[in-house]
Amino acid sequence: MIILDFERPIFELDAKIQELKKLNTEDLNILEEVKKLEIKQKKLLKQIYSTLSPWQKVQVARHPERPKAVDYINFLIDDFVPLAGDRLFGDDLAITAGIGKFKGRSVAVLGQEKGKNTEDRIAHNFGMPHPEGYRKACRIMDLADKFKLPLLTFIDTAGAYPGVGAEERGQAEAIARSIERSLNFSNPIIATIIGEGGSGGAIALAVANYVLMLENSIYSVISPEGCASILYRESEKAEEAANALKLTAQDLAKFHIVDEVIPEPVGGAHRNSEATIKSVGESIKAVLMKAQNITDLKEHRNNKFLNFGRVN
């Protein structure tokens, strides 16, 4: 497992435990010492993860072993049929799209996919969509509307791809069209932020009736590094920027930007992917049932986002 800086005390204890286990395991004194260290390790893990700073949460949200969109789709969506291409330019692997069944109900699915290893990450452009990715998303929304399917989205991106080619093909326009299409979608949209929710690249798929967020995920208008470069003229001040951005799930729930914070296993989603995905599935199921009672889903969605800027 990849070790984050603030996790080193946990792994130092783990190393001691493993050393003792290699010794005579029938020695009662050694067994007792192992038990004590294991209890201490669990307490330390809980203590560290219950007091994470915003910058530490950024590191957890970006953890390479954190479950990706494809993991959620494979686990939660039965009979998934992937759909490719925007019918205009090409297929963007940074966004996985398709239809399938969630808890027996037909749904459309969009997920921002970062990839699991180096080759995979390059193929998926590290989860940073091009314009054709957002145009593919609009195509899936058209299809879902036609067949009256709810839309589930899984958000995990540092932001839309900022390269020259993406700008030439209309990145800003494609994001705006995706937001517009989401606002005019006739069926429920449930968005879940599973890792990073970065800038317009994230909100293009997060304009939803209900926005869920894992407790160690982040959601912000810009990355801490980008914010530090602009405001402080030093990207090294990313930690300071993370504190100022209010990008944690807890802050965003307080501001009513997200509707529900989904707890993660002690030590983060990367320590128990299956338990995390099950929790997300239960939360999606619950809010989908709530969405059935909304008379006008478009009005509900529009008011939700307009209220962000209203001051009483």
Tab-separated table of C-alpha atoms in Angstrom:
chain	number	residue	atom	x	y	z
A	1	MET	CA	0.000	0.000	0.000
A	2	ILE	CA	1.168	3.537	-0.799
A	3	ILE	CA	1.994	5.406	2.426
A	4	LEU	CA	0.927	9.025	2.870
A	5	ASP	CA	3.243	11.194	4.984
A	6	PHE	CA	0.841	11.528	7.919
A	7	GLU	CA	0.292	7.736	7.952
A	8	ARG	CA	3.931	6.866	8.740
A	9	PRO	CA	3.359	6.270	12.496
A	10	ILE	CA	0.701	3.678	11.577
A	11	PHE	CA	3.033	1.814	9.260
A	12	GLU	CA	5.893	1.967	11.758
A	13	LEU	CA	3.659	0.148	14.235
A	14	ASP	CA	2.660	-2.312	11.525
A	15	ALA	CA	6.339	-3.043	10.798
A	16	LYS	CA	6.910	-3.847	14.498
A	17	ILE	CA	3.869	-6.150	14.495
A	18	GLN	CA	5.137	-8.016	11.439
A	19	GLU	CA	8.601	-8.397	12.980
A	20	LEU	CA	7.133	-9.908	16.148
A	21	LYS	CA	4.932	-12.255	14.155
A	22	LYS	CA	8.009	-13.669	12.449
A	23	LEU	CA	9.354	-14.720	15.829
A	24	ASN	CA	8.092	-17.654	17.867
A	25	THR	CA	4.294	-17.288	17.610
A	26	GLU	CA	3.770	-19.753	20.476
A	27	ASP	CA	5.489	-17.434	22.941
A	28	LEU	CA	2.668	-15.975	25.070
A	29	ASN	CA	4.623	-12.807	25.805
A	30	ILE	CA	5.103	-12.131	22.093
A	31	LEU	CA	1.434	-12.851	21.357
A	32	GLU	CA	0.391	-10.458	24.103
A	33	GLU	CA	2.716	-7.755	22.755
A	34	VAL	CA	1.311	-8.228	19.219
A	35	LYS	CA	-2.249	-7.813	20.553
A	36	LYS	CA	-1.288	-4.616	22.379
A	37	LEU	CA	0.382	-3.166	19.280
A	38	GLU	CA	-2.591	-4.074	17.067
A	39	ILE	CA	-4.986	-2.315	19.455
A	40	LYS	CA	-2.653	0.692	19.553
A	41	GLN	CA	-2.456	0.727	15.734
A	42	LYS	CA	-6.255	0.690	15.343
A	43	LYS	CA	-6.639	3.521	17.864
A	44	LEU	CA	-3.943	5.554	16.119
A	45	LEU	CA	-5.534	4.997	12.705
A	46	LYS	CA	-8.909	6.171	14.021
A	47	GLN	CA	-7.356	9.162	15.772
A	48	ILE	CA	-5.408	10.307	12.706
A	49	TYR	CA	-8.338	9.939	10.302
A	50	SER	CA	-10.784	11.682	12.622
A	51	THR	CA	-8.608	14.823	12.704
A	52	LEU	CA	-7.436	15.151	9.086
A	53	SER	CA	-6.622	18.660	7.892
A	54	PRO	CA	-8.037	19.859	4.516
A	55	TRP	CA	-4.649	19.266	2.865
A	56	GLN	CA	-4.478	15.735	4.253
A	57	LYS	CA	-7.981	15.107	2.881
A	58	VAL	CA	-6.720	16.271	-0.522
A	59	GLN	CA	-4.027	13.582	-0.325
A	60	VAL	CA	-6.564	10.898	0.679
A	61	ALA	CA	-8.967	11.960	-2.105
A	62	ARG	CA	-6.119	11.535	-4.613
A	63	HIS	CA	-4.857	8.222	-3.203
A	64	PRO	CA	-4.006	5.965	-6.188
A	65	GLU	CA	-5.602	2.937	-4.496
A	66	ARG	CA	-8.910	4.670	-3.838
A	67	PRO	CA	-11.794	2.922	-5.703
A	68	LYS	CA	-12.375	4.401	-9.137
A	69	ALA	CA	-15.559	5.031	-11.125
A	70	VAL	CA	-15.206	1.701	-12.943
A	71	ASP	CA	-15.135	-0.102	-9.567
A	72	TYR	CA	-18.447	1.477	-8.572
A	73	ILE	CA	-19.980	0.661	-11.948
A	74	ASN	CA	-18.791	-2.959	-11.906
A	75	PHE	CA	-20.064	-3.511	-8.357
A	76	LEU	CA	-23.314	-1.545	-8.385
A	77	ILE	CA	-24.547	-1.729	-11.982
A	78	ASP	CA	-25.819	-5.040	-13.356
A	79	ASP	CA	-25.905	-5.808	-17.094
A	80	PHE	CA	-23.866	-2.689	-17.818
A	81	VAL	CA	-23.642	-1.854	-21.532
A	82	PRO	CA	-20.869	0.699	-22.277
A	83	LEU	CA	-21.620	3.364	-24.875
A	84	ALA	CA	-18.820	5.154	-26.721
A	85	GLY	CA	-18.324	8.309	-28.739
A	86	ASP	CA	-19.914	11.730	-29.020
A	87	ARG	CA	-20.950	11.255	-32.698
A	88	LEU	CA	-18.968	14.398	-33.509
A	89	PHE	CA	-15.251	13.798	-32.971
A	90	GLY	CA	-14.383	10.636	-31.079
A	91	ASP	CA	-14.531	8.709	-27.814
A	92	ASP	CA	-13.060	10.124	-24.622
A	93	LEU	CA	-12.000	7.374	-22.208
A	94	ALA	CA	-11.843	9.882	-19.333
A	95	ILE	CA	-15.630	9.477	-19.142
A	96	THR	CA	-17.133	5.991	-18.925
A	97	ALA	CA	-20.751	5.948	-20.083
A	98	GLY	CA	-23.485	3.386	-20.511
A	99	ILE	CA	-26.776	1.925	-19.344
A	100	GLY	CA	-27.521	-0.882	-16.920
A	101	LYS	CA	-29.559	-1.823	-13.870
A	102	PHE	CA	-29.167	-0.461	-10.362
A	103	LYS	CA	-31.041	-2.478	-7.709
A	104	GLY	CA	-33.273	-3.825	-10.490
A	105	ARG	CA	-34.015	-0.398	-11.986
A	106	SER	CA	-32.755	0.649	-15.440
A	107	VAL	CA	-30.409	3.640	-15.243
A	108	ALA	CA	-27.942	5.635	-17.334
A	109	VAL	CA	-24.433	6.023	-15.899
A	110	LEU	CA	-21.590	8.510	-16.368
A	111	GLY	CA	-18.289	8.173	-14.520
A	112	GLN	CA	-15.019	10.087	-14.646
A	113	GLU	CA	-12.326	7.425	-14.761
A	114	LYS	CA	-8.723	8.108	-13.671
A	115	GLY	CA	-7.314	4.624	-14.257
A	116	LYS	CA	-5.490	2.217	-11.943
A	117	ASN	CA	-1.928	1.888	-13.258
A	118	THR	CA	0.369	4.073	-15.358
A	119	GLU	CA	-0.757	2.662	-18.714
A	120	ASP	CA	-4.408	2.844	-17.664
A	121	ARG	CA	-4.066	6.421	-16.384
A	122	ILE	CA	-2.515	7.569	-19.655
A	123	ALA	CA	-5.313	5.892	-21.640
A	124	HIS	CA	-7.924	7.656	-19.479
A	125	ASN	CA	-5.980	10.944	-19.531
A	126	PHE	CA	-5.786	10.834	-15.707
A	127	GLY	CA	-9.540	11.405	-15.532
A	128	MET	CA	-9.392	14.824	-17.230
A	129	PRO	CA	-12.087	14.874	-19.948
A	130	HIS	CA	-11.774	16.475	-23.381
A	131	PRO	CA	-14.736	18.285	-25.018
A	132	GLU	CA	-15.834	15.042	-26.674
A	133	GLY	CA	-16.206	13.513	-23.199
A	134	TYR	CA	-18.752	16.143	-22.193
A	135	ARG	CA	-20.485	15.865	-25.569
A	136	LYS	CA	-20.700	12.114	-25.015
A	137	ALA	CA	-22.283	12.895	-21.639
A	138	CYS	CA	-24.910	15.057	-23.382
A	139	ARG	CA	-25.620	12.212	-25.820
A	140	ILE	CA	-26.173	9.804	-22.922
A	141	MET	CA	-28.490	12.320	-21.250
A	142	ASP	CA	-30.515	12.593	-24.477
A	143	LEU	CA	-30.801	8.807	-24.578
A	144	ALA	CA	-31.755	8.600	-20.894
A	145	ASP	CA	-34.428	11.261	-21.326
A	146	LYS	CA	-35.867	9.426	-24.313
A	147	PHE	CA	-36.282	6.226	-22.298
A	148	LYS	CA	-37.115	7.967	-18.983
A	149	LEU	CA	-34.043	6.646	-17.154
A	150	PRO	CA	-32.537	8.169	-13.985
A	151	LEU	CA	-28.914	9.276	-14.368
A	152	LEU	CA	-26.160	8.284	-11.923
A	153	THR	CA	-22.852	10.138	-12.161
A	154	PHE	CA	-19.563	9.401	-10.394
A	155	ILE	CA	-17.277	12.426	-10.086
A	156	ASP	CA	-13.500	12.003	-9.847
A	157	THR	CA	-11.425	14.520	-11.780
A	158	ALA	CA	-8.792	17.141	-11.110
A	159	GLY	CA	-10.587	19.183	-13.782
A	160	ALA	CA	-11.296	19.259	-17.494
A	161	TYR	CA	-8.219	18.815	-19.710
A	162	PRO	CA	-6.615	22.267	-20.254
A	163	GLY	CA	-4.568	21.344	-23.371
A	164	VAL	CA	-4.466	23.237	-26.670
A	165	GLY	CA	-6.425	20.555	-28.550
A	166	ALA	CA	-9.219	20.629	-25.982
A	167	GLU	CA	-9.450	24.409	-26.212
A	168	GLU	CA	-9.463	24.258	-30.006
A	169	ARG	CA	-12.400	21.832	-29.903
A	170	GLY	CA	-14.397	24.056	-27.537
A	171	GLN	CA	-13.775	22.851	-23.999
A	172	ALA	CA	-15.642	25.696	-22.270
A	173	GLU	CA	-18.621	25.401	-24.620
A	174	ALA	CA	-18.799	21.632	-24.116
A	175	ILE	CA	-18.823	22.021	-20.316
A	176	ALA	CA	-21.504	24.714	-20.541
A	177	ARG	CA	-23.635	22.478	-22.794
A	178	SER	CA	-23.323	19.599	-20.329
A	179	ILE	CA	-24.456	21.844	-17.464
A	180	GLU	CA	-27.335	23.179	-19.569
A	181	ARG	CA	-28.383	19.661	-20.569
A	182	SER	CA	-28.305	18.552	-16.926
A	183	LEU	CA	-30.559	21.443	-15.907
A	184	ASN	CA	-33.093	20.451	-18.564
A	185	PHE	CA	-32.993	16.726	-17.821
A	186	SER	CA	-36.489	15.356	-17.119
A	187	ASN	CA	-35.545	12.480	-14.793
A	188	PRO	CA	-33.647	12.222	-11.483
A	189	ILE	CA	-29.909	12.897	-11.481
A	190	ILE	CA	-27.851	11.576	-8.554
A	191	ALA	CA	-24.201	12.685	-8.478
A	192	THR	CA	-21.594	11.137	-6.162
A	193	ILE	CA	-18.175	12.705	-5.591
A	194	ILE	CA	-15.934	9.691	-5.013
A	195	GLY	CA	-12.503	11.366	-5.090
A	196	GLU	CA	-11.675	14.763	-6.542
A	197	GLY	CA	-14.354	17.169	-7.716
A	198	GLY	CA	-12.297	19.712	-9.579
A	199	SER	CA	-13.652	22.926	-11.091
A	200	GLY	CA	-16.022	23.057	-14.099
A	201	GLY	CA	-14.764	19.645	-15.152
A	202	ALA	CA	-16.595	18.190	-12.149
A	203	ILE	CA	-19.709	20.360	-12.069
A	204	ALA	CA	-20.424	19.462	-15.705
A	205	LEU	CA	-21.586	16.073	-14.368
A	206	ALA	CA	-22.608	17.181	-10.868
A	207	VAL	CA	-25.632	19.362	-11.626
A	208	ALA	CA	-27.963	16.927	-9.902
A	209	ASN	CA	-31.082	16.717	-7.763
A	210	TYR	CA	-28.959	15.138	-5.032
A	211	VAL	CA	-25.193	15.466	-4.662
A	212	LEU	CA	-23.552	12.867	-2.423
A	213	MET	CA	-19.934	13.027	-1.285
A	214	LEU	CA	-17.606	10.587	0.403
A	215	GLU	CA	-16.235	11.995	3.662
A	216	ASN	CA	-12.612	12.151	2.478
A	217	SER	CA	-13.373	13.482	-1.000
A	218	ILE	CA	-12.847	17.094	-2.081
A	219	TYR	CA	-14.913	19.456	-4.241
A	220	SER	CA	-13.681	22.904	-5.223
A	221	VAL	CA	-13.679	25.615	-7.856
A	222	ILE	CA	-9.946	25.092	-8.440
A	223	SER	CA	-7.211	22.754	-7.233
A	224	PRO	CA	-5.198	23.893	-4.177
A	225	GLU	CA	-2.062	24.061	-6.356
A	226	GLY	CA	-3.831	26.192	-8.975
A	227	CYS	CA	-5.288	28.463	-6.313
A	228	ALA	CA	-1.870	28.905	-4.670
A	229	SER	CA	-0.263	29.753	-8.032
A	230	ILE	CA	-2.844	32.451	-8.745
A	231	LEU	CA	-3.385	33.975	-5.299
A	232	TYR	CA	0.019	33.492	-3.664
A	233	ARG	CA	2.173	33.207	-6.804
A	234	GLU	CA	3.625	30.046	-5.225
A	235	SER	CA	2.265	26.539	-5.893
A	236	GLU	CA	4.149	25.418	-2.749
A	237	LYS	CA	1.458	27.181	-0.702
A	238	ALA	CA	-1.107	24.570	-1.765
A	239	GLU	CA	-1.677	23.519	1.843
A	240	GLU	CA	-2.585	27.085	2.805
A	241	ALA	CA	-4.900	27.300	-0.216
A	242	ALA	CA	-6.600	24.018	0.720
A	243	ASN	CA	-7.476	25.488	4.122
A	244	ALA	CA	-8.967	28.599	2.504
A	245	LEU	CA	-10.957	26.833	-0.233
A	246	LYS	CA	-13.389	25.036	2.111
A	247	LEU	CA	-13.197	21.982	-0.121
A	248	THR	CA	-13.926	19.208	2.383
A	249	ALA	CA	-17.190	17.269	2.486
A	250	GLN	CA	-17.887	18.573	5.983
A	251	ASP	CA	-17.523	22.227	4.933
A	252	LEU	CA	-19.645	21.728	1.814
A	253	ALA	CA	-22.423	19.978	3.754
A	254	LYS	CA	-22.446	22.955	6.148
A	255	PHE	CA	-22.923	25.305	3.162
A	256	HIS	CA	-25.615	22.993	1.674
A	257	ILE	CA	-23.545	22.477	-1.481
A	258	VAL	CA	-23.773	18.697	-1.024
A	259	ASP	CA	-26.793	16.855	0.331
A	260	GLU	CA	-25.145	13.944	2.128
A	261	VAL	CA	-21.695	13.007	3.397
A	262	ILE	CA	-21.150	9.252	3.122
A	263	PRO	CA	-18.866	7.821	5.852
A	264	GLU	CA	-15.772	5.900	4.767
A	265	PRO	CA	-14.187	2.939	6.563
A	266	VAL	CA	-11.624	3.929	9.215
A	267	GLY	CA	-8.446	4.777	7.316
A	268	GLY	CA	-10.171	5.846	4.093
A	269	ALA	CA	-11.905	4.238	1.133
A	270	HIS	CA	-8.618	2.773	-0.143
A	271	ARG	CA	-8.450	0.476	2.914
A	272	ASN	CA	-11.824	-1.163	2.220
A	273	SER	CA	-13.132	-0.510	-1.287
A	274	GLU	CA	-15.998	-2.990	-1.080
A	275	ALA	CA	-17.454	-1.522	2.119
A	276	THR	CA	-17.169	1.987	0.660
A	277	ILE	CA	-18.938	1.048	-2.575
A	278	LYS	CA	-21.721	-0.726	-0.663
A	279	SER	CA	-22.288	2.410	1.447
A	280	VAL	CA	-22.464	4.544	-1.692
A	281	GLY	CA	-24.952	2.117	-3.231
A	282	GLU	CA	-27.245	2.323	-0.190
A	283	SER	CA	-27.144	6.117	-0.213
A	284	ILE	CA	-27.922	6.282	-3.938
A	285	LYS	CA	-30.824	3.879	-3.438
A	286	ALA	CA	-32.265	6.043	-0.651
A	287	VAL	CA	-32.094	9.339	-2.551
A	288	LEU	CA	-33.469	7.746	-5.741
A	289	MET	CA	-36.544	6.804	-3.734
A	290	LYS	CA	-36.771	10.379	-2.402
A	291	ALA	CA	-36.492	11.735	-5.955
A	292	GLN	CA	-39.607	9.773	-6.943
A	293	ASN	CA	-41.647	12.091	-4.713
A	294	ILE	CA	-40.442	15.282	-6.432
A	295	THR	CA	-43.179	16.681	-8.670
A	296	ASP	CA	-40.943	18.801	-10.931
A	297	LEU	CA	-37.380	17.487	-11.084
A	298	LYS	CA	-36.189	20.292	-13.367
A	299	GLU	CA	-37.479	22.997	-11.029
A	300	HIS	CA	-36.020	21.167	-8.007
A	301	ARG	CA	-32.612	20.985	-9.694
A	302	ASN	CA	-32.639	24.585	-10.913
A	303	ASN	CA	-33.700	25.974	-7.529
A	304	LYS	CA	-31.058	23.908	-5.767
A	305	PHE	CA	-28.271	25.594	-7.739
A	306	LEU	CA	-29.831	29.067	-7.808
A	307	ASN	CA	-30.035	28.962	-4.012
A	308	PHE	CA	-26.232	28.768	-3.795
A	309	GLY	CA	-26.051	32.437	-4.720
A	310	ARG	CA	-29.052	33.732	-2.800
A	311	VAL	CA	-28.611	35.728	0.384
A	312	ASN	CA	-31.578	36.046	2.751
